[in-house]
Structures are given as structure tokens and as C-alpha cells.
mmCIF file of N, CA and C in Angstrom:
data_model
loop_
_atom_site.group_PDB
_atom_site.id
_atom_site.type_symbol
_atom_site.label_atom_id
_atom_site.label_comp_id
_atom_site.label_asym_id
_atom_site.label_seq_id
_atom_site.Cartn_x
_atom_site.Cartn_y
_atom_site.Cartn_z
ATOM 1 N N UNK A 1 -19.252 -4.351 7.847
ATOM 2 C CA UNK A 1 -18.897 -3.621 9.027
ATOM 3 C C UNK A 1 -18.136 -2.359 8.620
ATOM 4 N N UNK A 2 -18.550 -1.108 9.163
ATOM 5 C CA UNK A 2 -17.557 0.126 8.668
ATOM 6 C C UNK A 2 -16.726 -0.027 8.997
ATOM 7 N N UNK A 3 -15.717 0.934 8.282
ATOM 8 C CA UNK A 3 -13.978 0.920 8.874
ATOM 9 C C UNK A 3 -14.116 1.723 10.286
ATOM 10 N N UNK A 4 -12.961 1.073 11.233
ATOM 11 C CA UNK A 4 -12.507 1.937 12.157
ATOM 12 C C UNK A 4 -11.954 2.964 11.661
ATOM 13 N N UNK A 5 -11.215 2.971 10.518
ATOM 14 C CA UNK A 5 -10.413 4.753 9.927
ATOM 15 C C UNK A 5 -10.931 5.614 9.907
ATOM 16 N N UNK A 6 -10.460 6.832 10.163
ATOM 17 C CA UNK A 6 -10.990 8.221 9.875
ATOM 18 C C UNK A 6 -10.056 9.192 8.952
ATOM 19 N N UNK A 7 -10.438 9.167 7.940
ATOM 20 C CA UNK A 7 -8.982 9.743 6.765
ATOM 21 C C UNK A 7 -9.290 11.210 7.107
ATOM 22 N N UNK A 8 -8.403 11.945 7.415
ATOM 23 C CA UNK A 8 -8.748 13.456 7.771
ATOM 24 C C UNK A 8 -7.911 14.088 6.913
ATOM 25 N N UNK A 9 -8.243 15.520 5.882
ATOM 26 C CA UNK A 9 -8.247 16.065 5.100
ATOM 27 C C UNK A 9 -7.771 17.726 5.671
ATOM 28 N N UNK A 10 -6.430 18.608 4.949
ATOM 29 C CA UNK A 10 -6.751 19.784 5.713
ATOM 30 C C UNK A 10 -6.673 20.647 4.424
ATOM 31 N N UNK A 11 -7.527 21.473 4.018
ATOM 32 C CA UNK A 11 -8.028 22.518 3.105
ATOM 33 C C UNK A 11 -6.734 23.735 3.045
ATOM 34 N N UNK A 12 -5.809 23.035 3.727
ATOM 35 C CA UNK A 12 -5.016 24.205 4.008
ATOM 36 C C UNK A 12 -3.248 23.507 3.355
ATOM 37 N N UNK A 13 -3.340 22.274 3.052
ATOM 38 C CA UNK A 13 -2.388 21.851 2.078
ATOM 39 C C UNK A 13 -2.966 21.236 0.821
ATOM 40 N N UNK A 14 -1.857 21.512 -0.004
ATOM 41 C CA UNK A 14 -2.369 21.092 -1.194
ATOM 42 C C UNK A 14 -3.653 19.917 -1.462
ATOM 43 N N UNK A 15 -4.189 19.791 -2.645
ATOM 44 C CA UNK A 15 -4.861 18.932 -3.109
ATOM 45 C C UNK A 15 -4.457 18.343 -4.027
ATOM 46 N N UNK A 16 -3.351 18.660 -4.517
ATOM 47 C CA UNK A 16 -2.229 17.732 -5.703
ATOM 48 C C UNK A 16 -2.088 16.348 -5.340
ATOM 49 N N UNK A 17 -2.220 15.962 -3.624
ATOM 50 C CA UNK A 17 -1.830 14.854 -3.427
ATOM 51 C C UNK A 17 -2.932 13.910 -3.624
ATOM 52 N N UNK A 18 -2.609 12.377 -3.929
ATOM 53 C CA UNK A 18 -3.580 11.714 -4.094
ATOM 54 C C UNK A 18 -4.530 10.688 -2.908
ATOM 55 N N UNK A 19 -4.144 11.575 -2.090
ATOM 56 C CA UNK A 19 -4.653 10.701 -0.582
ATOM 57 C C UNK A 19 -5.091 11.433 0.463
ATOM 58 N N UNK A 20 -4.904 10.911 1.299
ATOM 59 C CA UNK A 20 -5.503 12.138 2.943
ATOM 60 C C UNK A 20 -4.152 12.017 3.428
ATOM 61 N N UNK A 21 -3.669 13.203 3.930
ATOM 62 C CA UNK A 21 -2.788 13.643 4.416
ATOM 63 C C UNK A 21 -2.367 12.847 5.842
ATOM 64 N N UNK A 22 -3.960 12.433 6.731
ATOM 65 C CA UNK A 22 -3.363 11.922 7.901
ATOM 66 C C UNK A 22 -4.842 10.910 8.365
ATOM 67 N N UNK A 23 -5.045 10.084 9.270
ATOM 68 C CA UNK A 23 -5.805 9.207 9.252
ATOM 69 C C UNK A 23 -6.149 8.494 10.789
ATOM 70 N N UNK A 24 -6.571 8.298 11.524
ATOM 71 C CA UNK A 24 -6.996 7.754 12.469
ATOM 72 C C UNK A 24 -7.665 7.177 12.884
ATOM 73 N N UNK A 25 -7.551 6.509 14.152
ATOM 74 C CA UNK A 25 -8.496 4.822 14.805
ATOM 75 C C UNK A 25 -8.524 5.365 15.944
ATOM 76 N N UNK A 26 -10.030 4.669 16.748
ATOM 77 C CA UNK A 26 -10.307 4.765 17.881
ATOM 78 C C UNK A 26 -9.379 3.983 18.749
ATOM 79 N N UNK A 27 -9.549 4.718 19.649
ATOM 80 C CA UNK A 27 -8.660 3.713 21.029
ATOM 81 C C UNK A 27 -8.829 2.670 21.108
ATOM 82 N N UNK A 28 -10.049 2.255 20.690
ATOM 83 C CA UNK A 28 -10.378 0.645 21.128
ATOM 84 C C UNK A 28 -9.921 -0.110 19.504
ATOM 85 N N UNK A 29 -9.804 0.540 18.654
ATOM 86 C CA UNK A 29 -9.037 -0.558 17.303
ATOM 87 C C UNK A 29 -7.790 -1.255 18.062
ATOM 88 N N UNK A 30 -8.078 -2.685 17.222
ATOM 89 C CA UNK A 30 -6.605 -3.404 16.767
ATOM 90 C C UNK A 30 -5.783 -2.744 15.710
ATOM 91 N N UNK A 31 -4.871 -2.715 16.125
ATOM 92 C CA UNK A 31 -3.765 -2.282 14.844
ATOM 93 C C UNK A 31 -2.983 -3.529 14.666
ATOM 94 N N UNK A 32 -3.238 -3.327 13.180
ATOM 95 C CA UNK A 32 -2.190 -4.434 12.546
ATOM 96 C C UNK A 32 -1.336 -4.106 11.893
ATOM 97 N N UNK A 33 -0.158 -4.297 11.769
ATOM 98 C CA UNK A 33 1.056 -4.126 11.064
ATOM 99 C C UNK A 33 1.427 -5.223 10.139
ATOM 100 N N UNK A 34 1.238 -4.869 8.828
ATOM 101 C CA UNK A 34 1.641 -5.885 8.099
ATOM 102 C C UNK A 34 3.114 -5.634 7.805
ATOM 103 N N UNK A 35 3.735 -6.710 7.443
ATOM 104 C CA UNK A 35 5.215 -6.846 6.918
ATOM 105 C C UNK A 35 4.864 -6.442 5.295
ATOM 106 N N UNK A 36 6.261 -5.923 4.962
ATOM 107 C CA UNK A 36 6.336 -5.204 3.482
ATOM 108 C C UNK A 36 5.817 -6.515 2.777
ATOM 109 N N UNK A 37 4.313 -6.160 1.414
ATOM 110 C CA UNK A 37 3.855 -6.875 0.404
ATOM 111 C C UNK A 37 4.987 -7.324 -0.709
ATOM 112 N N UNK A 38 5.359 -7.978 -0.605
ATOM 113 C CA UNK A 38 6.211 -8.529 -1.420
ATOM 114 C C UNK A 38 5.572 -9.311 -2.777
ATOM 115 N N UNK A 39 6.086 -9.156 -4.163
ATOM 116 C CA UNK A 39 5.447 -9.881 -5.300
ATOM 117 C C UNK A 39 5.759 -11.035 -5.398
ATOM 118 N N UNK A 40 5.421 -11.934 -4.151
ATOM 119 C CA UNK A 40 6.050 -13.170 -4.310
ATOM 120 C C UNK A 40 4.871 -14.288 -5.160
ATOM 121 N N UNK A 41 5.367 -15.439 -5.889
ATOM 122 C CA UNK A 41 4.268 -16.543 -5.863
ATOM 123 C C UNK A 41 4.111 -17.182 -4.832
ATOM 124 N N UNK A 42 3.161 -18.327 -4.349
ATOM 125 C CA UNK A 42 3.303 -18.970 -3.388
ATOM 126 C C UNK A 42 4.833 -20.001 -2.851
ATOM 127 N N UNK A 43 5.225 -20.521 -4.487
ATOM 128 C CA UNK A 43 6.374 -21.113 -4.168
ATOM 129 C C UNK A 43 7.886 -20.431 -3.796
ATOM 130 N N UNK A 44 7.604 -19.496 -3.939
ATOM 131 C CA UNK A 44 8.991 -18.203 -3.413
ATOM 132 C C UNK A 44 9.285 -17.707 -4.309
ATOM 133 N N UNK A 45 8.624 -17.745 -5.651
ATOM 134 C CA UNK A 45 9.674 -17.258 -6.870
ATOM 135 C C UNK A 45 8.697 -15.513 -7.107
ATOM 136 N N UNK A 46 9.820 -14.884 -7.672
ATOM 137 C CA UNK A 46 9.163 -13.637 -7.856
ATOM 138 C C UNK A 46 8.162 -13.266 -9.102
ATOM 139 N N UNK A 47 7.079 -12.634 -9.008
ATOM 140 C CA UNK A 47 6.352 -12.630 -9.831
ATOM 141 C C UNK A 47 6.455 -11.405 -11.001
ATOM 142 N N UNK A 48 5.746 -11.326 -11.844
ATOM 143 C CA UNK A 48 6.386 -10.123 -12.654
ATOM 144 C C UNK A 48 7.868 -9.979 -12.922
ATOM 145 N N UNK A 49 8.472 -10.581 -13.261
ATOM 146 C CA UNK A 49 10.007 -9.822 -13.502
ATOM 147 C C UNK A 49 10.059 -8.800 -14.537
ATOM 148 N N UNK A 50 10.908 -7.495 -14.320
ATOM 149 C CA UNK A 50 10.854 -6.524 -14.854
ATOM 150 C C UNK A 50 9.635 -5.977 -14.902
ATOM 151 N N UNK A 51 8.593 -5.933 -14.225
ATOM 152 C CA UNK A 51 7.087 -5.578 -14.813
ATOM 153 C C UNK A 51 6.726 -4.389 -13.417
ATOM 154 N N UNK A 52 6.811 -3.500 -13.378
ATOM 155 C CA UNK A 52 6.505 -2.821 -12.266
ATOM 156 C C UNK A 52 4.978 -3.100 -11.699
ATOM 157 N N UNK A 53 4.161 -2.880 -12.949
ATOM 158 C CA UNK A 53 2.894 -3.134 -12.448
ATOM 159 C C UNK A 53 2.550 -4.110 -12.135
ATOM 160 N N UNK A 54 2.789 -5.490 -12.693
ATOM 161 C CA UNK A 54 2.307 -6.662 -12.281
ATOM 162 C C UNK A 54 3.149 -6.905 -11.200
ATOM 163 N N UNK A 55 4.019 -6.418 -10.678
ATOM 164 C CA UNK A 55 4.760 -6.452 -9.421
ATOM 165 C C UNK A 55 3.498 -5.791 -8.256
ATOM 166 N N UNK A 56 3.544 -4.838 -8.577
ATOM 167 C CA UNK A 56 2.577 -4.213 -7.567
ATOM 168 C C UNK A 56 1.194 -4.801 -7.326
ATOM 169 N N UNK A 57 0.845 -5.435 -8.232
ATOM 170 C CA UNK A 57 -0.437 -5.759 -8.381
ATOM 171 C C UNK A 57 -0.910 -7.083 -7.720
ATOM 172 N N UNK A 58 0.683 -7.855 -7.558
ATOM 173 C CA UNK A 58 1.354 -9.236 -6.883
ATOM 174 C C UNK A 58 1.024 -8.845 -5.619
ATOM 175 N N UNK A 59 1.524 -7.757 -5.391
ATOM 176 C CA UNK A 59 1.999 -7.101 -4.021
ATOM 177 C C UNK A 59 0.644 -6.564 -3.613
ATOM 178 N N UNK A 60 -0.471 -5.906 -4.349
ATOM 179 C CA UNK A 60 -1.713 -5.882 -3.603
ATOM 180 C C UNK A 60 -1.821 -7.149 -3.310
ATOM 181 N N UNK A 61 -2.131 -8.044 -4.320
ATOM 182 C CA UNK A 61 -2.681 -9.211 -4.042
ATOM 183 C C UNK A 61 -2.167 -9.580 -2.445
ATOM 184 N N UNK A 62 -1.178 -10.360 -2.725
ATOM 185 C CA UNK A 62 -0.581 -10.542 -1.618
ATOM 186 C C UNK A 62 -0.862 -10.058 -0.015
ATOM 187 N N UNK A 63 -1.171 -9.090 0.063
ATOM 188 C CA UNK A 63 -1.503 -7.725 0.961
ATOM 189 C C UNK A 63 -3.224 -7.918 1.315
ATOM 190 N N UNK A 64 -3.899 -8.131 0.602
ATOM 191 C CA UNK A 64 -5.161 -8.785 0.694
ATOM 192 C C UNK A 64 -5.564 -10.011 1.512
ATOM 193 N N UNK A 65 -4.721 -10.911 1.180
ATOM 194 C CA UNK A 65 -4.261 -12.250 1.974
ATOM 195 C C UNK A 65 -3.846 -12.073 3.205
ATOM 196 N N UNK A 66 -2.495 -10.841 3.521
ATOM 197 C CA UNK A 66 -2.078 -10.823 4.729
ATOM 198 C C UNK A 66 -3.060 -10.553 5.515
ATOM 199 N N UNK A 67 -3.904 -9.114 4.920
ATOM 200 C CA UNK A 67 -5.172 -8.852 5.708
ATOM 201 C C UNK A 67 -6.531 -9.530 6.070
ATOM 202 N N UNK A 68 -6.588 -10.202 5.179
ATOM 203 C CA UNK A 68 -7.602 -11.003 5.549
ATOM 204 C C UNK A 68 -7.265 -11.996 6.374
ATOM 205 N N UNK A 69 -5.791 -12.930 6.469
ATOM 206 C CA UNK A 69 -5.814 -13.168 7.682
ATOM 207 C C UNK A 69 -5.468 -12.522 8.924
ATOM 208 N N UNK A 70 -5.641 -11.859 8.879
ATOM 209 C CA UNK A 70 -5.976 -10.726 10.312
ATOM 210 C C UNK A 70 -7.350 -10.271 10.232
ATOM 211 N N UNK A 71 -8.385 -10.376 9.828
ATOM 212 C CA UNK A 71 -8.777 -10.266 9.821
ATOM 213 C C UNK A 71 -10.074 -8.577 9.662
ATOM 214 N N UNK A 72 -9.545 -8.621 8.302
ATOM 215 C CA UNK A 72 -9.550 -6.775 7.635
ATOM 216 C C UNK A 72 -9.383 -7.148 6.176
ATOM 217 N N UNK A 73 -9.543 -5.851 5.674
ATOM 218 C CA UNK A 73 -9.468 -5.698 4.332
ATOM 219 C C UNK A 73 -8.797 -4.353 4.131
ATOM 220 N N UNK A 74 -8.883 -3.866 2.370
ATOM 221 C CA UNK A 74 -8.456 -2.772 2.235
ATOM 222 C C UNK A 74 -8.590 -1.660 2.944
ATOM 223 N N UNK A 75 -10.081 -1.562 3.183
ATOM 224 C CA UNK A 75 -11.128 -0.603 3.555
ATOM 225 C C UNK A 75 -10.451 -0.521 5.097
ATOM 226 N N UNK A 76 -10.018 -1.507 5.960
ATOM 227 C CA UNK A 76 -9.450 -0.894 7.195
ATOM 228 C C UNK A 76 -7.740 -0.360 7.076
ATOM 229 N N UNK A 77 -7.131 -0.354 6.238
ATOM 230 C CA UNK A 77 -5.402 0.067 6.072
ATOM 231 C C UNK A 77 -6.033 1.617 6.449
ATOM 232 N N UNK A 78 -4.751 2.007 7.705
ATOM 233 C CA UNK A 78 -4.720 3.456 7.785
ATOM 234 C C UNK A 78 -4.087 3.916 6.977
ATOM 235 N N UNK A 79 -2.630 2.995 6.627
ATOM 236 C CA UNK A 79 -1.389 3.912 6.249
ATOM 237 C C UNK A 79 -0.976 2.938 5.155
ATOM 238 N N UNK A 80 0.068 3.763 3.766
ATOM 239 C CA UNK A 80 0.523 2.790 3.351
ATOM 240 C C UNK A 80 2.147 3.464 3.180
ATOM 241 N N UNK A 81 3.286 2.408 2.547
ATOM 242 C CA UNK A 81 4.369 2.971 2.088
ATOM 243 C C UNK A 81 4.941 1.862 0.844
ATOM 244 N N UNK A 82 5.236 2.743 -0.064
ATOM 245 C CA UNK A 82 5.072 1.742 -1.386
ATOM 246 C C UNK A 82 6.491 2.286 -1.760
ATOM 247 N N UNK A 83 7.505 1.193 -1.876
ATOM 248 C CA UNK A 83 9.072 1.046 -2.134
ATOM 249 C C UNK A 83 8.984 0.525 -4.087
ATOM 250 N N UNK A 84 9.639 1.113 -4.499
ATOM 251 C CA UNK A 84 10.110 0.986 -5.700
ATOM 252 C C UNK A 84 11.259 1.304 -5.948
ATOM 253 N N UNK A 85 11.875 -0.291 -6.157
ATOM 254 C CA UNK A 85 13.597 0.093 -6.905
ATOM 255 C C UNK A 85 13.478 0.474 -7.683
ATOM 256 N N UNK A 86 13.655 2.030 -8.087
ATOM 257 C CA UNK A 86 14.255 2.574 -9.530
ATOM 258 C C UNK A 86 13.978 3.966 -9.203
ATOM 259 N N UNK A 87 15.080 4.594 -9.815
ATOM 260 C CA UNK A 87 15.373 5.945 -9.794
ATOM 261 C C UNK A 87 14.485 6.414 -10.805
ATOM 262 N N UNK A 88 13.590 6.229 -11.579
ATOM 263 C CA UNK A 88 13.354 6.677 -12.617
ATOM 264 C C UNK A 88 11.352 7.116 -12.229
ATOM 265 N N UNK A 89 11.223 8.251 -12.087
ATOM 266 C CA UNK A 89 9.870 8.582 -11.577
ATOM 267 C C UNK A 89 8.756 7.979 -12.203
ATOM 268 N N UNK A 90 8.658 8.090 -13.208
ATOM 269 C CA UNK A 90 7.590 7.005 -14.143
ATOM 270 C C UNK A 90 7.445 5.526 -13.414
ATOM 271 N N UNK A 91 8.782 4.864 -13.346
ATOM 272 C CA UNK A 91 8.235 3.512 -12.046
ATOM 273 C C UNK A 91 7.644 3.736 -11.157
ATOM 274 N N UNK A 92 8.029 4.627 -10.623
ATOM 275 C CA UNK A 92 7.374 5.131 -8.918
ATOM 276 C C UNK A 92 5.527 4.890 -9.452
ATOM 277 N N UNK A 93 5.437 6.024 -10.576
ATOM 278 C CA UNK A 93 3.918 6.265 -10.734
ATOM 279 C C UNK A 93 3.203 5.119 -11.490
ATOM 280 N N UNK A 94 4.095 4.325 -12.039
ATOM 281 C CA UNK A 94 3.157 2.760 -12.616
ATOM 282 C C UNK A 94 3.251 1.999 -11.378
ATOM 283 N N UNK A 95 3.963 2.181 -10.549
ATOM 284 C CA UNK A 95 3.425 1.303 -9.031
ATOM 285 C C UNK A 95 2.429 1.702 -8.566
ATOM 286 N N UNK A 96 2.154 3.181 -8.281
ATOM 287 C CA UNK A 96 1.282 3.956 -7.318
ATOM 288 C C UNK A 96 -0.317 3.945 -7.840
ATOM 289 N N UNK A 97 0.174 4.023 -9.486
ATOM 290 C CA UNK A 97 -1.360 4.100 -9.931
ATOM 291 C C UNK A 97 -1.881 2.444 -9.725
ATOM 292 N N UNK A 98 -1.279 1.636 -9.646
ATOM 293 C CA UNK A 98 -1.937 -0.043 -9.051
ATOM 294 C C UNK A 98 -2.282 -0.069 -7.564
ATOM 295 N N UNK A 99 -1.720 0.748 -6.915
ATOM 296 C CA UNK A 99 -1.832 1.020 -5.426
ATOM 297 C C UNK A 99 -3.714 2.193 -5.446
ATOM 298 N N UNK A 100 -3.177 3.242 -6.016
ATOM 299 C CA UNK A 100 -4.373 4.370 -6.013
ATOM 300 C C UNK A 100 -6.076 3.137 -6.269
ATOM 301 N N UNK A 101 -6.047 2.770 -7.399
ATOM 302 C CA UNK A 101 -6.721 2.195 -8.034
ATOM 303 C C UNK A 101 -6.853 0.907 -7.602
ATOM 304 N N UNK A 102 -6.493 0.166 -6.467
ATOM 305 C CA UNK A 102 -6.827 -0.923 -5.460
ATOM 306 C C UNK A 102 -7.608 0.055 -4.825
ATOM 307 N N UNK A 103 -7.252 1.045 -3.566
ATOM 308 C CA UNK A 103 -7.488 1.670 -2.845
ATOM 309 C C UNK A 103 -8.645 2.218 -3.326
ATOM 310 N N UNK A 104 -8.618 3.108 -3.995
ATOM 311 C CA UNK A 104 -10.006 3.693 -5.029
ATOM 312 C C UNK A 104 -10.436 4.937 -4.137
ATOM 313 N N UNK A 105 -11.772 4.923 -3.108
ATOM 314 C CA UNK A 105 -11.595 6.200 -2.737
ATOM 315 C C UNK A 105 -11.581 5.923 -1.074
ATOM 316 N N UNK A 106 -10.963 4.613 -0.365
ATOM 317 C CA UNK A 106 -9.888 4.968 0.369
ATOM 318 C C UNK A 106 -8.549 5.181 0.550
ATOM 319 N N UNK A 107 -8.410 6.262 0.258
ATOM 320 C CA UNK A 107 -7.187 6.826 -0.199
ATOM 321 C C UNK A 107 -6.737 7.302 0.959
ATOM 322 N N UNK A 108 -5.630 6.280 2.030
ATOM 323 C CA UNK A 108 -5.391 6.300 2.608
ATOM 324 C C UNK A 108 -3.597 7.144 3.145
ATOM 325 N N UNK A 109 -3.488 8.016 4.119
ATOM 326 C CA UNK A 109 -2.223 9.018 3.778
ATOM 327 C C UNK A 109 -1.137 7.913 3.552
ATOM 328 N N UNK A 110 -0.024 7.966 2.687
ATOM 329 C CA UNK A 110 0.957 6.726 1.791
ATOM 330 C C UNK A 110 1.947 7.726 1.452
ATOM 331 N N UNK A 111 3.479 7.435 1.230
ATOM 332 C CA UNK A 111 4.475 7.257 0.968
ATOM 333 C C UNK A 111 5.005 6.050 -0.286
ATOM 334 N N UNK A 112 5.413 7.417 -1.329
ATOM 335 C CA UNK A 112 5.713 6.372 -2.602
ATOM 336 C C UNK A 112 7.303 7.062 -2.237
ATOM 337 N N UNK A 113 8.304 5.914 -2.624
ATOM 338 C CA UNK A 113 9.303 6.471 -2.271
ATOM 339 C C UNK A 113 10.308 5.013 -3.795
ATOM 340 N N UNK A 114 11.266 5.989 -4.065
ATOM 341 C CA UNK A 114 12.258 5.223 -4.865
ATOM 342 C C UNK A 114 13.323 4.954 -4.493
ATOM 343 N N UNK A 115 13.969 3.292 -4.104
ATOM 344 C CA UNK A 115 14.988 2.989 -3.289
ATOM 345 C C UNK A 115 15.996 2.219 -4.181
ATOM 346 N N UNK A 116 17.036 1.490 -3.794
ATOM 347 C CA UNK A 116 17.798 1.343 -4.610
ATOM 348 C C UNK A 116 17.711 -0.046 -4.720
ATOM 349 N N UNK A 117 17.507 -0.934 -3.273
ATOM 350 C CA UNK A 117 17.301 -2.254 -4.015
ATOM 351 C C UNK A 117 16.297 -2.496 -2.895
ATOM 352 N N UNK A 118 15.581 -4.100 -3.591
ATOM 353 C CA UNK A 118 14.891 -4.503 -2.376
ATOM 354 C C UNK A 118 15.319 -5.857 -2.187
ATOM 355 N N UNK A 119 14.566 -6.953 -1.040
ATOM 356 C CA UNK A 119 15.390 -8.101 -0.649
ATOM 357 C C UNK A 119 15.584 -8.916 -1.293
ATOM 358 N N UNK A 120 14.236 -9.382 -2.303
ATOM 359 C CA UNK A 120 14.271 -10.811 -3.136
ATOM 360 C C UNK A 120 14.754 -10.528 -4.731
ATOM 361 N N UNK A 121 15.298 -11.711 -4.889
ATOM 362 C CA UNK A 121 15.813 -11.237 -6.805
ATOM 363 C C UNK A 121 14.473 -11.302 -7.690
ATOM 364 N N UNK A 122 15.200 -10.209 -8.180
ATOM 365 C CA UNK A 122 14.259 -9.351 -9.113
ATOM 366 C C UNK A 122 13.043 -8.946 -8.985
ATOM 367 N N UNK A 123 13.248 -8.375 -7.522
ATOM 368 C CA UNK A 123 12.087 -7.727 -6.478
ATOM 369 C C UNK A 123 12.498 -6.245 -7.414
ATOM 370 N N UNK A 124 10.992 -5.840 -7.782
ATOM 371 C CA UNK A 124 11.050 -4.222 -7.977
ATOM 372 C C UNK A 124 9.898 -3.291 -7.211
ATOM 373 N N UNK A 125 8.791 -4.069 -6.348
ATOM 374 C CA UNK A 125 7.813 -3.316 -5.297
ATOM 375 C C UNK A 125 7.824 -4.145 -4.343
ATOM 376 N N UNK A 126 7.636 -3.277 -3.357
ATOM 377 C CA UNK A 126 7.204 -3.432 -1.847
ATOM 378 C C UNK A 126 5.938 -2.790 -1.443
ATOM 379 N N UNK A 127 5.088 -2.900 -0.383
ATOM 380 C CA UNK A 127 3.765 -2.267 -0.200
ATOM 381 C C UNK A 127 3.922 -2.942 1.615
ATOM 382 N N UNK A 128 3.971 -1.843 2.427
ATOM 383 C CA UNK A 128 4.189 -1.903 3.838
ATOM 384 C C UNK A 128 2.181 -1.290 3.962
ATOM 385 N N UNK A 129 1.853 -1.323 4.766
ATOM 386 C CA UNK A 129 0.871 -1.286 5.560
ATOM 387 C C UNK A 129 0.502 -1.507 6.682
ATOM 388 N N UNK A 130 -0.283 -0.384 7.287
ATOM 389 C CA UNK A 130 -0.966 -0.684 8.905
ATOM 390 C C UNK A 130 -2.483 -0.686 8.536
ATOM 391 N N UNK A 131 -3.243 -1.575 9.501
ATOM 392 C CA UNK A 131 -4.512 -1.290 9.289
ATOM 393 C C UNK A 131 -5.123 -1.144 10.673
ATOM 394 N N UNK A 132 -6.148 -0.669 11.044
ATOM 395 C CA UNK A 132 -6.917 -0.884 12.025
ATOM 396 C C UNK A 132 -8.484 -1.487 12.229
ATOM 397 N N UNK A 133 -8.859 -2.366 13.156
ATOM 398 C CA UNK A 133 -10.329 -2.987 13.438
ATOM 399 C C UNK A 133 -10.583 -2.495 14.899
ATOM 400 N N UNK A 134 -12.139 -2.662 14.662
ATOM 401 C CA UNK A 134 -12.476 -2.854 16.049
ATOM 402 C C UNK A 134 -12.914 -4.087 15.746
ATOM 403 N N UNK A 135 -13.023 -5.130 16.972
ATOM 404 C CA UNK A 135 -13.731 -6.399 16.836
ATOM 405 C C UNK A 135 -14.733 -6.229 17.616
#
């Protein structure tokens, strides 16, 4: 089934960025709001410690699951916002490139942002997402 998204592109800001600037659903989509992807295992314990990428990669995973029970996949996320504890820009971009490279070429408009902590111990990514369907 195609996506309800429409990733819209403007020729008039940069192309440095690695996504679409802005993105939209018909009136008649469901929107789903997922809660921040957390690198959890099933039993609560955190996955990856110290590992940015296998954190993130937890955190797609994870994010896959949420969506599919809602019934969606990657291919419908309008939006994303990807939290990384650490001041240090290189984390930011070993999260983002596990995020880019899930996504592939729906490259949906996203927010990588570096925060100072997150909720669970020895949480170092988060991955928030909206998606939209039509049913």
C-alpha cells in the first residue's frame, strides 16, 4: 500500500540537509504518535551500553514494533526527532547515520538534537516519531 506522506522539498533552502524539509498527510490519514524509541530489551534492561549506534539501532528496532502495532511502517513516519545524550557532535552523527540508513530514501523532515540526559540508565538515544495511514 503507498504511503499517505508527501515529503516536500524547497530548491530554495539548502541541500546540505539530509531529509525533506517538511512533509504531509491527507485529511483523511490516521496520525500516530509514537512515544520516544527507547533502546530498551524486552526485559527493561538497556541495550548497547556506551554504544551509540547499537543504541540507535535498538531504538529503530524498537520503533518498528511500535509501528507495526499501529499498524504502519517506516515508509508511513512523517516526522522524526532523534535525542542524543552527549555534547560531543560525532555522537549526534553515529546516531543519525543509523536513523538516515533505516530510513534510506524516505528521508523524512527530523531533528537530531544533543541533550544532556535521557530517562533510563545508561540511555544514550531516543527516536520520537509521527506517522501517518490511511486505512
Amino acid at each position: 500500500m503507498p504511503s499517505a506522506v508527501t515529503l516536500i522539498r524547497s530548491h530554495q533552502l539548502s541541500s546540505v540537509a539530509q531529509y525533506a524539509y517538511a512533509a504531509t498527510a491527507p485529511s483523511d490519514a490516521r496520525l500516530i504518535f509514537l512515544a520516544g524509541s527507547c533502546p530498551l530489551n524486552e526485559d527493561g534492561t538497556t541495550a548497547g551500553i556506551g554504544d551509540y549506534k547499537a543504541q540507535a539501532e535498538k531504538a529503530i528496532s524498537n520503533m518498528r514494533l511500535a509501528l507495526d502495532a499501529a499498524g504502519a511502517d517506516l515508509g508511513d513516519v512523517i516526522s522524526t526527532r532523534v535525542l542524543v545524550a552527549s555534547a560531543d557532535q560525532a555522537d549526534l552523527v553515529t546516531a543519525w547515520e543509523v536513523v538516515r540508513e533505516a530510513f534510506a530514501d524516505h528521508d523524512v523532515p527530523s531533528t537530531l538534537m544533543g541533550v544532556t540526559v535521557l530517562g533510563y540508565d545508561h540511555q544514550l538515544v531516543e527516536i520520537e516519531a509521527v506517522a501517518a495511514v490511511t486505512d
